[in-house]
Amino acid sequence: TLRLIYTTTAVERKNVGASGPEKYTEAFIKKQIEEFNLGKRHLANMMGEDPETFTQEDIDRAIAYLFPSGLFDKQARPMMKHPTEIFPEQRKIQWGEDGRPFHFLFYTGKQSYYSLMHETYEKLLSVQKYQDQVTAQGLPLQKEKRNLAGSRWLTKIELEEMLLEKLSDDDYSRFIQLLQKLVALPCADIEEKYIQKFSKEVPVQLQKVVIEPLQYDERGVAFSTGEGTRKTARATAVVHDNGTGKITVNGTDILHYFPVLQDREQLLFPFQFLGRIGKYDMVCTVSGGGRSAQAGAIRLASAKALRSFVTEKEVEFMRQAGLLTVDPRVKERKKPGQEGPRRKFTWKKR
Amino acid sequence: DDKLLSEPLSHPDFFSVKELFTLKDLFDARVHLGHKKGCRHRFMEPYIFGCRLDQDIIDLDQTMQHLQLALNFTAHVAYRKGIILFVSRKRQFCHLVERTARECGEYAHTRYWQGGLFTNAHIQFGPGVRLPDLLIFLSTLNNVFEPHVAIRDAAKMNIPTIGVVDTNCNPCLITYPIPGNDDSPAAVEFYCKLFRMTIIRAKDKRRQSEAIEELR
């Protein structure tokens, strides 16, 4: 038995730092869910809507109306969501009443990670056994290359969320190496379902952008429109087929509107890149910005319009040449204590 | 309940562990093969039968006695519902040992041993953890050919240990050492089979005794 000889109030005070991150008990989460449901009904009453059919979108709209906030970060604004989305999932107690842990790898410390490695290794062994059986029977092994271009493995953060456990970089790289080893075997198709749990589809960049179809005007000539911006200039371009290469800007010819050669070169660049200089006619409208900004805006607009006339491969070439990317550079603001965005005041030694 | 626990202790071999293995089984599983003479540990000399072409041969009669004591002890621990932890740092047999532990319903640790697992258990796991009541080492050395940290930690926490000690291992802190080969796959599979059979036998006997007690 320990005999308490001398103690101070400081010793008896609760050590907040040593207890680790806040642990949410099941009872606490249940209470939060009840409070949330009650609050939802109150909110529906306040807004004059039916409490039974009050969805999460209605809640979001109601909160945005009752508590308007000008903060930029969406996570910082007032929100009312279901407790399971707010409180992160935590591990419950790992052992039963008699003290025996539930999982057989509990004493390693990282039980879910090591059990995952154990399972994956078991799949690897089973695939090797199947391979041996197939070669024993004399049948040829299937060698279909799995399409790795359109898929990626889970990131470390996603894996941590899946396992509810902290991982180190080393652990994560080991797991990915094991998965790659499994996939490299010829007969890995058997465990396809298991592997799909850890791979995600990466959509090709082009699939997100919808290329509009060609429109035809009264004379039967194909045309398409495009919009472009650069700094403060906004431009719209209409490209007609079966043309002579005439370009009109805001009602005037480009020779009169852009006296400088550099701006005219910028306008012609998309057509020159595709090799179709004398084939199209273009009518554009542009406003805002300066001389160079307007030229850049029209260039982007015409490139976007040309997408409808051209094959997918050429669209990919245009994208890689940078013709379809919006130039994000804008004028940087001036900071206090400096003369300009970057220039500091003259430094005087004394 | 008291009778359940005290009855097995009166018999020398309540679970008839001797029937599980014979000397020929040990020989066929190549348990007698040790390392070369240069790797010999000083404290393993009493267990070595002799040396042939520089390779140490372990005395299988002594191994039989030690193995019988160790298996009897595991059976008693399993009968009294103790937690058994299989430890091995051999990468070759990591999967096998984990599979054996899972089939017995016991626990395994064949990965990197984090520093304060036993000595700092309340902070590593949480307040109110129950530590293992028995550790079984299928290989007492870790990957750098040093004695496994768990031997020292178990001695600190008063947890009995059983360990397969090869000719280059230190049998000092292990309560029930089993001199024998820990490198051949045949030997390790043999040990796993033996431990699995004893633990399952002990648990079945416990269930039978409990059923008999309930019927009364």
mmCIF file of C-alpha atoms in Angstrom, chain B residues 11 25 31 41 43 54 67 72 90-91 94 97 109 111 125 127 130 154 158 172 181 193 195-197 209 216:
data_model
loop_
_atom_site.group_PDB
_atom_site.id
_atom_site.type_symbol
_atom_site.label_atom_id
_atom_site.label_comp_id
_atom_site.label_asym_id
_atom_site.label_seq_id
_atom_site.Cartn_x
_atom_site.Cartn_y
_atom_site.Cartn_z
ATOM 1 C CA HIS B 11 -2.111 -34.593 -12.008
ATOM 2 C CA ASP B 25 8.813 -36.620 -34.977
ATOM 3 C CA VAL B 31 14.641 -29.810 -34.590
ATOM 4 C CA HIS B 41 26.139 -19.094 -27.105
ATOM 5 C CA PHE B 43 24.726 -20.687 -21.920
ATOM 6 C CA ASP B 54 31.389 -27.679 -37.184
ATOM 7 C CA LEU B 67 8.952 -29.427 -24.547
ATOM 8 C CA ASN B 72 1.883 -28.735 -20.087
ATOM 9 C CA LYS B 90 11.288 -14.076 -38.399
ATOM 10 C CA ARG B 91 9.858 -12.615 -41.588
ATOM 11 C CA CYS B 94 5.274 -14.195 -39.713
ATOM 12 C CA VAL B 97 2.468 -17.672 -36.705
ATOM 13 C CA HIS B 109 2.767 -10.136 -32.506
ATOM 14 C CA ARG B 111 5.850 -7.097 -36.301
ATOM 15 C CA PHE B 125 -3.658 1.109 -25.192
ATOM 16 C CA PRO B 127 -6.663 2.463 -18.910
ATOM 17 C CA ARG B 130 -5.255 -6.777 -19.571
ATOM 18 C CA ALA B 154 7.965 -9.845 -19.830
ATOM 19 C CA ASN B 158 6.255 -10.850 -14.212
ATOM 20 C CA CYS B 172 18.574 -16.802 -19.365
ATOM 21 C CA ASN B 181 15.965 -25.316 -34.264
ATOM 22 C CA LYS B 193 1.101 -27.613 -34.892
ATOM 23 C CA PHE B 195 0.986 -25.443 -29.694
ATOM 24 C CA ARG B 196 -2.227 -25.299 -31.684
ATOM 25 C CA MET B 197 -3.182 -28.848 -30.658
ATOM 26 C CA SER B 209 -15.691 -29.562 -17.406
ATOM 27 C CA ARG B 216 -24.844 -31.116 -11.627
#
